[in-house]
Coordinates of C-alpha atoms and ligand atoms in Angstrom, one line a residue:
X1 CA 22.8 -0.5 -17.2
X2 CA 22.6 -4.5 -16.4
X3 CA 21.9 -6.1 -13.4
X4 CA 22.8 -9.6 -13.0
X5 CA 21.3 -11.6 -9.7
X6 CA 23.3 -15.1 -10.1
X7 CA 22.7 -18.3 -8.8
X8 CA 19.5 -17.8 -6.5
X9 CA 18.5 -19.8 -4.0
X10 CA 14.9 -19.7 -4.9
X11 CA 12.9 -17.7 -7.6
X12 CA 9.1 -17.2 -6.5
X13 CA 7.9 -16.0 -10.2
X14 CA 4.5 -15.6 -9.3
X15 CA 3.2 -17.0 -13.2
X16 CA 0.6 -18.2 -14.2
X17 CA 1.8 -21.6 -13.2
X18 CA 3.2 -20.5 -10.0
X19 CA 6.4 -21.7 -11.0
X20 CA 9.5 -21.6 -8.0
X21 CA 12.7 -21.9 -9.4
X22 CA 15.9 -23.3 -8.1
X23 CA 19.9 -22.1 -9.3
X24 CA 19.0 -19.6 -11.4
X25 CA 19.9 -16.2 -12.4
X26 CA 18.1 -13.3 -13.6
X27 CA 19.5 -10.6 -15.9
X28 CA 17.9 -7.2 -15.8
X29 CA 18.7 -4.6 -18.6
X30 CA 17.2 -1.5 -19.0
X31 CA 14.8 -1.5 -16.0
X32 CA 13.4 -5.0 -17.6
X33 CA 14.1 -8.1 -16.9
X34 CA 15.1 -9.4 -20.1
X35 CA 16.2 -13.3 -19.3
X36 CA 15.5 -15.8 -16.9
X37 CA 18.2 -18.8 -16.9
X38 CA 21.4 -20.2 -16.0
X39 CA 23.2 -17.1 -17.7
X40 CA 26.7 -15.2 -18.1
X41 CA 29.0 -14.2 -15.6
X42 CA 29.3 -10.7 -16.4
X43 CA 27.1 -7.5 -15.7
X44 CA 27.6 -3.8 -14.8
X45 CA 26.6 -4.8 -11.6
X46 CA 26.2 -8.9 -10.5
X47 CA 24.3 -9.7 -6.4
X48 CA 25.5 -12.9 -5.2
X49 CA 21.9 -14.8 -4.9
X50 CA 23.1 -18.4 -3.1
X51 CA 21.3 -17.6 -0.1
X52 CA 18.8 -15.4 -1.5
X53 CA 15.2 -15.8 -2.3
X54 CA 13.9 -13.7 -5.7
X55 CA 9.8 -12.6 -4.8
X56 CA 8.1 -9.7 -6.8
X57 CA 8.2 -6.3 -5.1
X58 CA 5.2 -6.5 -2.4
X59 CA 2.2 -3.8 -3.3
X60 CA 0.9 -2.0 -0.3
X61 CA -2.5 -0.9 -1.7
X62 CA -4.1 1.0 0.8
X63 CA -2.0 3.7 3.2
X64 CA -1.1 7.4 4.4
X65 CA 2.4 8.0 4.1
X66 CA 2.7 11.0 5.7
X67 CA 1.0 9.7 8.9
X68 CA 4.8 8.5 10.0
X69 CA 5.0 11.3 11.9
X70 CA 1.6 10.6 14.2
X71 CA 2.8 6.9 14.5
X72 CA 2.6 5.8 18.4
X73 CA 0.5 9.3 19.3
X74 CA -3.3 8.1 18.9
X75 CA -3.7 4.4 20.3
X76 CA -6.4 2.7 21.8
X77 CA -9.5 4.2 20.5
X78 CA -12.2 3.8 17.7
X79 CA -11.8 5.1 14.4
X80 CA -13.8 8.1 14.8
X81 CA -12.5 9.1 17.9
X82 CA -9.5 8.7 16.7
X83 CA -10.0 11.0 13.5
X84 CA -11.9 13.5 15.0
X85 CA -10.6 14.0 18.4
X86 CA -6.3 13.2 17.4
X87 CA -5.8 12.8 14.3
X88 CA -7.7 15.8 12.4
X89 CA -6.8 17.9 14.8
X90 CA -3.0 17.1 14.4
X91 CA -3.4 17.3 10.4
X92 CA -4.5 20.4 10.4
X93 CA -1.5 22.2 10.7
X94 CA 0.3 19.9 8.4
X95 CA 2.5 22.1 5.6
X96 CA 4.7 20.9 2.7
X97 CA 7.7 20.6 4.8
X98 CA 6.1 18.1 6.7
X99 CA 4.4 15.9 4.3
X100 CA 7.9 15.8 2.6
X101 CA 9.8 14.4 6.0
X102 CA 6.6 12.4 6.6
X103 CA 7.0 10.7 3.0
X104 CA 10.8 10.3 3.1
X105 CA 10.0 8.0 6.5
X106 CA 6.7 6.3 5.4
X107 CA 9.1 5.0 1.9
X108 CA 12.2 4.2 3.7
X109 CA 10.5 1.8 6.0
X110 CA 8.3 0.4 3.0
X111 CA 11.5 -0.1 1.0
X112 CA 13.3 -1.8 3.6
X113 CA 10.3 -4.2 4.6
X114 CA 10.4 -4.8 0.7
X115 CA 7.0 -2.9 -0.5
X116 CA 7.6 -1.5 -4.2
X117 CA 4.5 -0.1 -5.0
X118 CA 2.3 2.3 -2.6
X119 CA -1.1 3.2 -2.9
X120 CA -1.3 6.1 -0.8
X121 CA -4.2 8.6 -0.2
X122 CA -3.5 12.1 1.3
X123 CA -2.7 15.8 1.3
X124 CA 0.2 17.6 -0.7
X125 CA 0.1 14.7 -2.8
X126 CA 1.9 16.6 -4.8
X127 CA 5.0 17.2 -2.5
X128 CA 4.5 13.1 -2.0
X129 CA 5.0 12.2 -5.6
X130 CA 8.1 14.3 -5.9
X131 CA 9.7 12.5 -3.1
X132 CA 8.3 9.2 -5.0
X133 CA 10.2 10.0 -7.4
X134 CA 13.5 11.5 -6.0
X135 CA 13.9 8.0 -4.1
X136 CA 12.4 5.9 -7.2
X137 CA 9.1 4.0 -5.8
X138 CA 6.0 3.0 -7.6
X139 CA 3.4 4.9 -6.4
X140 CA -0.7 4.9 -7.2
X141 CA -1.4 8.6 -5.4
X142 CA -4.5 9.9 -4.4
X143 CA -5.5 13.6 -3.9
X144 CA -7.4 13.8 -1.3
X145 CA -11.0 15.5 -1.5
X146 CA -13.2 16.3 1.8
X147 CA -16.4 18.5 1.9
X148 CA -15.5 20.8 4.8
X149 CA -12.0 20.7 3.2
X150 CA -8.4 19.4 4.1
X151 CA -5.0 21.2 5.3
X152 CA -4.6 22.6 1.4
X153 CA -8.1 23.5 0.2
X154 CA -10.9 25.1 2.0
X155 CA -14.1 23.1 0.1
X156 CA -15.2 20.6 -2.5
X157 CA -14.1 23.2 -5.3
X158 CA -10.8 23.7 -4.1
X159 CA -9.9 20.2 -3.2
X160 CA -11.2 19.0 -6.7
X161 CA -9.6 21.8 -8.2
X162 CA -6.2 20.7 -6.4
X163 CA -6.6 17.3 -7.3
X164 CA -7.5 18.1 -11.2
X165 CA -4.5 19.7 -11.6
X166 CA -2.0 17.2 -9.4
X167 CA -3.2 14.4 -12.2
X168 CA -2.8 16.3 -15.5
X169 CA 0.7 17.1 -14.0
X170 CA 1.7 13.4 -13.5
X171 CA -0.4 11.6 -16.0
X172 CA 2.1 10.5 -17.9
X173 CA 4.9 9.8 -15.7
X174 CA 6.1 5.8 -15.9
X175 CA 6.5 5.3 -11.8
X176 CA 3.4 7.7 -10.6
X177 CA -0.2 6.9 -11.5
X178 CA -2.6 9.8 -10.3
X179 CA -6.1 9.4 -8.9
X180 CA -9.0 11.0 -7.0
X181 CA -9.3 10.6 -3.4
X182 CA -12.6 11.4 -2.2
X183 CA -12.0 10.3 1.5
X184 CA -15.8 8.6 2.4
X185 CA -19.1 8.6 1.7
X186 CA -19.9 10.3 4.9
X187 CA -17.3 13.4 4.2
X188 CA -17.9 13.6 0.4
X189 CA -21.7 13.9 -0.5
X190 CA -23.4 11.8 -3.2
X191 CA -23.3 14.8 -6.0
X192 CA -20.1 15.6 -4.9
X193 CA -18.9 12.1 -5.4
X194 CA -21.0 12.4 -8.9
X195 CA -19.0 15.2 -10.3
X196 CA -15.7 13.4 -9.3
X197 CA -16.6 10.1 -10.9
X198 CA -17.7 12.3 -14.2
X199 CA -13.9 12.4 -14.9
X200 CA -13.6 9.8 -17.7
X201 CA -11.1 7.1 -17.7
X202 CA -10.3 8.6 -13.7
X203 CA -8.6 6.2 -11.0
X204 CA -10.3 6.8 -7.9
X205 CA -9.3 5.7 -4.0
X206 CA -12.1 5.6 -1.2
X207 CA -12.8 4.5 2.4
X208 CA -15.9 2.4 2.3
X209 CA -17.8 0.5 5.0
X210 CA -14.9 0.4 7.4
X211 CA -17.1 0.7 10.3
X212 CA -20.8 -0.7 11.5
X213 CA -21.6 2.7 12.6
X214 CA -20.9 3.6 9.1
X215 CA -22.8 1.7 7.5
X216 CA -26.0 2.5 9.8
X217 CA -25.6 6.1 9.5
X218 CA -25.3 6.1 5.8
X219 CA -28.0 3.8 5.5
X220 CA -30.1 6.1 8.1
X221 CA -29.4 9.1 6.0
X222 CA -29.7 7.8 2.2
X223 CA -31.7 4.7 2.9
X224 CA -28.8 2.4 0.9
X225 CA -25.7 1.0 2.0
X226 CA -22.5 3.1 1.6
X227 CA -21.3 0.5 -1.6
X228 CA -24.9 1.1 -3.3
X229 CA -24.8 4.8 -2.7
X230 CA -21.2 5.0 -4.0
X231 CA -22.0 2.6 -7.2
X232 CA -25.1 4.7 -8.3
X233 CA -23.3 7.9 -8.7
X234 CA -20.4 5.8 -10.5
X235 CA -18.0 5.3 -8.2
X236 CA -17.1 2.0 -9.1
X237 CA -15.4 0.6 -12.5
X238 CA -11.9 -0.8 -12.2
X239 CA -9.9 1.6 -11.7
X240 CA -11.5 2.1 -8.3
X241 CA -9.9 0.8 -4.9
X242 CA -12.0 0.3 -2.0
X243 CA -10.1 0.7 0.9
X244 CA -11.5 -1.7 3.7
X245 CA -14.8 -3.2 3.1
X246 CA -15.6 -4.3 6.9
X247 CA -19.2 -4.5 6.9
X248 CA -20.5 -5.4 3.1
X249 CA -24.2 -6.7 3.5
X250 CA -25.2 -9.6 0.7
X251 CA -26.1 -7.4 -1.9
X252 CA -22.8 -5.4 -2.2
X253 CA -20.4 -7.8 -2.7
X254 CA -22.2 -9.2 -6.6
X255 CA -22.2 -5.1 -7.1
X256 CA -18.5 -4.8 -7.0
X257 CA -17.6 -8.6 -8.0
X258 CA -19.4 -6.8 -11.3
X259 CA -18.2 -3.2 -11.4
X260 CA -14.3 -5.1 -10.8
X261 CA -13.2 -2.7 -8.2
X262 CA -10.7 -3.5 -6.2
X263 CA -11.2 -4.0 -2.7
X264 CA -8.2 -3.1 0.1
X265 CA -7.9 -5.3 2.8
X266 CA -6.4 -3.8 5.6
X267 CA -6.2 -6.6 8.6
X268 CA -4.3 -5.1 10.9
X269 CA -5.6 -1.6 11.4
X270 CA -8.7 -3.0 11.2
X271 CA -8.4 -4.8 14.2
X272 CA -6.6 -2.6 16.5
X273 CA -8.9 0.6 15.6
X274 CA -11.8 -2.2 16.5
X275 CA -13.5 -1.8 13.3
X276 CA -14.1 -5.5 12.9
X277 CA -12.9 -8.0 10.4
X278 CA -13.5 -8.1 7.1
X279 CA -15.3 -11.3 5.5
X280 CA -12.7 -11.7 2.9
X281 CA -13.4 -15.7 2.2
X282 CA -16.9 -14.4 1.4
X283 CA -15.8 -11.5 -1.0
X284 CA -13.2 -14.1 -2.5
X285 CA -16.2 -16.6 -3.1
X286 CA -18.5 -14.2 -4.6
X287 CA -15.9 -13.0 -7.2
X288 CA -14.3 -9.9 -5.7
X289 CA -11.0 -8.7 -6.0
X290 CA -9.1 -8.5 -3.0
X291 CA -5.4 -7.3 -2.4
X292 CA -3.5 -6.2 0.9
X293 CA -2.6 -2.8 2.6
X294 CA -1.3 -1.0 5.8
X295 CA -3.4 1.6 6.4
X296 CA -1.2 4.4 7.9
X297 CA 1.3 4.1 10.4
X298 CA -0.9 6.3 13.2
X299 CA -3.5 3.2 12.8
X300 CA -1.1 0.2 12.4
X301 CA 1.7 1.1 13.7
X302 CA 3.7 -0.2 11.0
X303 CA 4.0 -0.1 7.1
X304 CA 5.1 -3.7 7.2
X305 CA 3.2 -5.6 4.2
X306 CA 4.9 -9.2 5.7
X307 CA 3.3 -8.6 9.2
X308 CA 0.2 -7.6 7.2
X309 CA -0.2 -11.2 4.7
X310 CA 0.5 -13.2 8.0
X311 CA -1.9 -11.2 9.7
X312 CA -5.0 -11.6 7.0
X313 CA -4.2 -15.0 6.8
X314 CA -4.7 -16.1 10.9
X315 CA -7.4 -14.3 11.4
X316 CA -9.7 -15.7 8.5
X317 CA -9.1 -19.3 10.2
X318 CA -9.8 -18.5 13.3
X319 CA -12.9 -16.1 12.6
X320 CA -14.5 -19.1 9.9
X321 CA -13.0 -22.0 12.6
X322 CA -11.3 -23.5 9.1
X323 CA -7.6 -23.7 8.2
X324 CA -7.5 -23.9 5.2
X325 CA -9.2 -20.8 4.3
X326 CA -6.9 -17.9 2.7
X327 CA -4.1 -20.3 1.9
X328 CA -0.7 -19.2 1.7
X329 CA -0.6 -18.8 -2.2
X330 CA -3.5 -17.1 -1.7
X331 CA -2.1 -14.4 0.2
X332 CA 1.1 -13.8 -1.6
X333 CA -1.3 -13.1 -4.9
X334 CA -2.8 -10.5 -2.6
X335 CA -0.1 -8.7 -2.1
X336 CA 1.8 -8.9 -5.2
X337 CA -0.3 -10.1 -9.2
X338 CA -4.0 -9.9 -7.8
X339 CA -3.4 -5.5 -7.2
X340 CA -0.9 -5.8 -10.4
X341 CA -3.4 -6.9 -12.7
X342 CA -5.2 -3.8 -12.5
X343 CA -2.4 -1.4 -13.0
X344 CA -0.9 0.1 -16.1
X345 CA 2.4 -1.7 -15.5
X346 CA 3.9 -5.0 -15.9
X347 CA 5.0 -6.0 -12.5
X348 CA 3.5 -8.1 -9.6
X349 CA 5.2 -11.5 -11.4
X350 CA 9.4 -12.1 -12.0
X351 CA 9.3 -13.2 -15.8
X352 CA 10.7 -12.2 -18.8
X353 CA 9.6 -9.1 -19.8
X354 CA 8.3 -7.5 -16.8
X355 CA 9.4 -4.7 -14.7
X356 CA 12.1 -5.5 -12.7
X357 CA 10.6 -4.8 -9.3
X358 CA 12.2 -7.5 -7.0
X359 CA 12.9 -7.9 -3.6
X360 CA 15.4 -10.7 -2.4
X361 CA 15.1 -12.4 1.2
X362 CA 18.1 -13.7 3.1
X363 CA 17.6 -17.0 4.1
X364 CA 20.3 -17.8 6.1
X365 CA 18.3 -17.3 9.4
X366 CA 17.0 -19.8 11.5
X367 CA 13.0 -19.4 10.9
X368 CA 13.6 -20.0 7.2
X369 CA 15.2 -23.1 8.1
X370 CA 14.3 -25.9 7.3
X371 CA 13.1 -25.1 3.8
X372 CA 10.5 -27.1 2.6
X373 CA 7.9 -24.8 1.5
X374 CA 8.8 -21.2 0.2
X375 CA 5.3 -20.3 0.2
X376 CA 4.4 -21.5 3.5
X377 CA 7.6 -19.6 5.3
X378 CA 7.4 -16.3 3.1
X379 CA 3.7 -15.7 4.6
X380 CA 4.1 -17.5 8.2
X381 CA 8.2 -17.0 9.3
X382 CA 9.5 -14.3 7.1
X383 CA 10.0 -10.9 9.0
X384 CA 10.5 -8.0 6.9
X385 CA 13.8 -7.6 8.1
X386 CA 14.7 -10.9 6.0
X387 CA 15.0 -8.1 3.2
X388 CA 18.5 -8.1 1.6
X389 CA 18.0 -6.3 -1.9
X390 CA 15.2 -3.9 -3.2
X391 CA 14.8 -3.1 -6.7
X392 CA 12.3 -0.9 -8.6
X393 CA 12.5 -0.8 -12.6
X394 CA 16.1 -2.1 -12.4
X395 CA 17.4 0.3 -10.5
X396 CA 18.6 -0.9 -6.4
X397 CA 17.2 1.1 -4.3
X398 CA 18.4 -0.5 -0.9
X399 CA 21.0 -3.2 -0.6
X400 CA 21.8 -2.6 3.0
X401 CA 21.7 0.9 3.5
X402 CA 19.0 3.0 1.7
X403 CA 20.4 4.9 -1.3
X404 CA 18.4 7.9 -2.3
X405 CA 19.4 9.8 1.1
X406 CA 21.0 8.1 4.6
X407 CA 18.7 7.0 7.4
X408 CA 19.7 9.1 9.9
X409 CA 19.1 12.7 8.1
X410 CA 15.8 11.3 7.6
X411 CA 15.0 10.1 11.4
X412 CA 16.2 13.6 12.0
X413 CA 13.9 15.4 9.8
X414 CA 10.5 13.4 10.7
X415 CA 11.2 13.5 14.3
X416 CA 11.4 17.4 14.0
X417 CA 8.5 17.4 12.0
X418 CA 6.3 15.3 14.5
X419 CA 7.5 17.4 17.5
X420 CA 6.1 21.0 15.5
X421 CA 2.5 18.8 14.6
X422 CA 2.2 17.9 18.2
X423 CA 3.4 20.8 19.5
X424 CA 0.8 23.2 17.5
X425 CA -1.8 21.0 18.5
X426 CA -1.1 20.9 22.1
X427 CA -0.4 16.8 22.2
X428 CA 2.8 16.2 24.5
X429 CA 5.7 14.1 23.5
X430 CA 7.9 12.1 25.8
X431 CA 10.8 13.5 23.0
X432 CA 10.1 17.1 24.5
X433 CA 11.0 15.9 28.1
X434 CA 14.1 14.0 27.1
Ligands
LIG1 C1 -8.6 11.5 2.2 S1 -7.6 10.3 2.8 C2 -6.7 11.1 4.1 C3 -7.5 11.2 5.3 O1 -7.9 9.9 5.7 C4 -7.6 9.7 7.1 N1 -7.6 8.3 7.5 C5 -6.5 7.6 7.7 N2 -6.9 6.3 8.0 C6 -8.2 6.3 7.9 C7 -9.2 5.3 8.0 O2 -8.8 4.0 8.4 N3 -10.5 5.6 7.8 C8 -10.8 6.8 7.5 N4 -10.0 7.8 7.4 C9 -8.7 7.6 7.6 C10 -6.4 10.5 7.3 O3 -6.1 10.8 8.6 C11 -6.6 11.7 6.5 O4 -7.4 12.7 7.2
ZN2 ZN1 -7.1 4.8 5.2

């Protein structure tokens, strides 16, 4: 099967040089894409590029695809309010059915807003990786571990027991790469954590330090911050992502510069769950390795990596009074090569030889006009919606209307879904009085 994009507009390759392209095509063969040029006219299948600009697939690093269904139903409160008065109440009588109509919403509104790669952290992640790959996205999956257990396991045993088994079944699949997901250092304990990070060669996904009150109470109860608590029982190497990084005191940021975990960044539920913002200028500068997520959609609302890369960019300058902090190059690498470079797949950059995980913007809308930086306007104008093609490994996945299955069937299906969760758990709906 070949591909054939002719003529873009722009090419954002995202190399080494930070090359940007003009007139040019790209041929994809084979999920690859195997030339870079002013090619042929001829393909199994050619997309008309003159208005079109080429960017790698975005890389949402840090979410909860399933929480689609609670998205509008737990606003305005503090994170652990928010988790233990809605949200784990609600979870708890989450079954497969639901995490599959959860998923099939949380992908079709990160395809469509042009993410290509997920990082998601939850229950049934087994359910969650079949519907990754029924509708063909990249996805870095976490099973999720808890002490006092989760919706599918009762404990520590069974969750780990869950989660051994969910990543010798998908270890070897090319689109899904398995991990641990021990949800915090305050609902895992320290020998807990231990015996999970004893896994050789394990990828791991965490909450750390999202909130101040987390970081005094773990401090209060082990006398260390939760980064040095999780780095002596060997949490952190890199294959490790730390999912938020609020509150990191001096010491912790050289500890995971060093260990080459990658930290989450996750601007926008960070600020409307109050948690703070992160000092991400500060991690940068001491060597850390920062990329971009979501967070769920019951914290966000959205699954929208554009809204998030404009978001972590306005909020450094105004918090460090300095424009030019978190540049716009800056931020594009944080959502698409910095989170790459850690994974086992080439992608994050359009060159020869990579993956062909591409999404193309349409231009032809007024705030991309006028065009004089491509950078600048994919970061500060572009709205997701600017999305025209999406492709993972070569193969389209959305060029207008969503192929793996039609919107509407799944609207249907997560709104019924939602309705049963808040139903069960006694939350009312305005659906249920329509
Ligand atoms: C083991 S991960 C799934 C678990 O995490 C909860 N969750 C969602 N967002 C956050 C967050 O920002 N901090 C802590 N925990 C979060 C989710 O609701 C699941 O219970
Ligand atoms: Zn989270």
């Amino acid at each position: 099967m070949e591909i054939l994009i002719k003529g873009l507009r722009f090419l954002v390759t995202q190399d080494d040089e930070r090359r940007i392209l003009r007139d040019k095509d790209i041929l994809i063969k084979e999920g690859i894409i195997e030339k870079i040029g002013n090619l042929r006219e001829s393909a199994d299948e050619i997309i008309d590029g003159r208005d079109l600009v080429a960017i790698p697939g975005l890389i949402n690093t840090h979410t909860h695809i399933p929480m689609t269904l609670f998205r509008g139903v737990a606003d305005d409160i503090p994170l652990f309010p928010w988790l233990n008065e809605k949200i784990w109440p609600m979870e708890a009588n989450l079954r497969p059915h639901h995490i599959r109509a959860g998923t099939e919403l949380g992908i079709l509104e990160s395809v469509r807003t042009g993410t290509t790669t997920i990082f998601d952290m939850y229950f049934f992640e087994d359910v969650i990786a079949e519907v990754f790959k029924e509708f063909g996205v990249r996805g870095v999956l976490a099973s999720a571990i808890i002490d006092f257990g989760t919706p599918e396991c009762k404990n520590f045993e069974e969750c780990l027991k869950i989660a051994d088994s969910f990543i010798n079944k998908w270890i070897n699949d090319p689109l899904i790469l398995p991990c641990y997901g021990p949800h915090a250092p305050y609902t895992v304990s320290p020998s807990n954590l231990v015996e999970i990070a004893s896994r050789t060669g394990s990828w791991i996904q965490i909450h750390v330090s999202e909130t101040e009150g987390e970081v005094k109470d773990i401090k209060g109860k082990y006398g260390k911050s939760p980064v040095k608590l999780i780095e002596e029982v060997g949490v952190l190497s890199k294959r490790t992502v730390l999912a938020h990084l609020v509150w990191p005191d001096d010491e912790d940021l050289p500890i995971i510069a060093n260990s080459g975990s990658l930290v989450s960044h996750n601007p926008i539920s960070n600020l409307k769950l109050s948690s703070g913002i992160a000092p991400v200028p500060e991690m940068i500068e001491k060597g850390v390795r920062v990329s971009l997520g979501t967070d769920g959609a019951a914290s966000n609302n959205s699954l929208d990596m554009f809204e998030a890369m404009k978001t972590a960019a306005i909020i450094q300058k105004a918090r460090k009074m300095d424009p030019t902090v978190m540049p716009a190059q800056l931020i594009l690498d944080m959502a698409t090569r910095i989170p790459a470079e850690h994974l086992p797949w080439r992608i994050g950059r359009i060159v020869e030889g990579y993956e062909a995980d591409i999404v193309l913007l349409n231009t032809k809308v007024p705030w991309w006009n006028p065009l004089h930086s491509v950078i600048s306007h994919l970061v500060y104008s572009a709205k997701s919606t600017d999305v025209k093609y999406v492709l993972v490994k070569g193969n389209l996945l959305y060029d207008g209307s969503f192929r793996a299955k039609g919107e509407e069937k799944i609207y249907e299906e997560a709104e019924k879904s939602s309705i049963d969760l808040l139903e069960k758990s006694g939350v009312t709906s305005m659906l249920n009085s329509m």
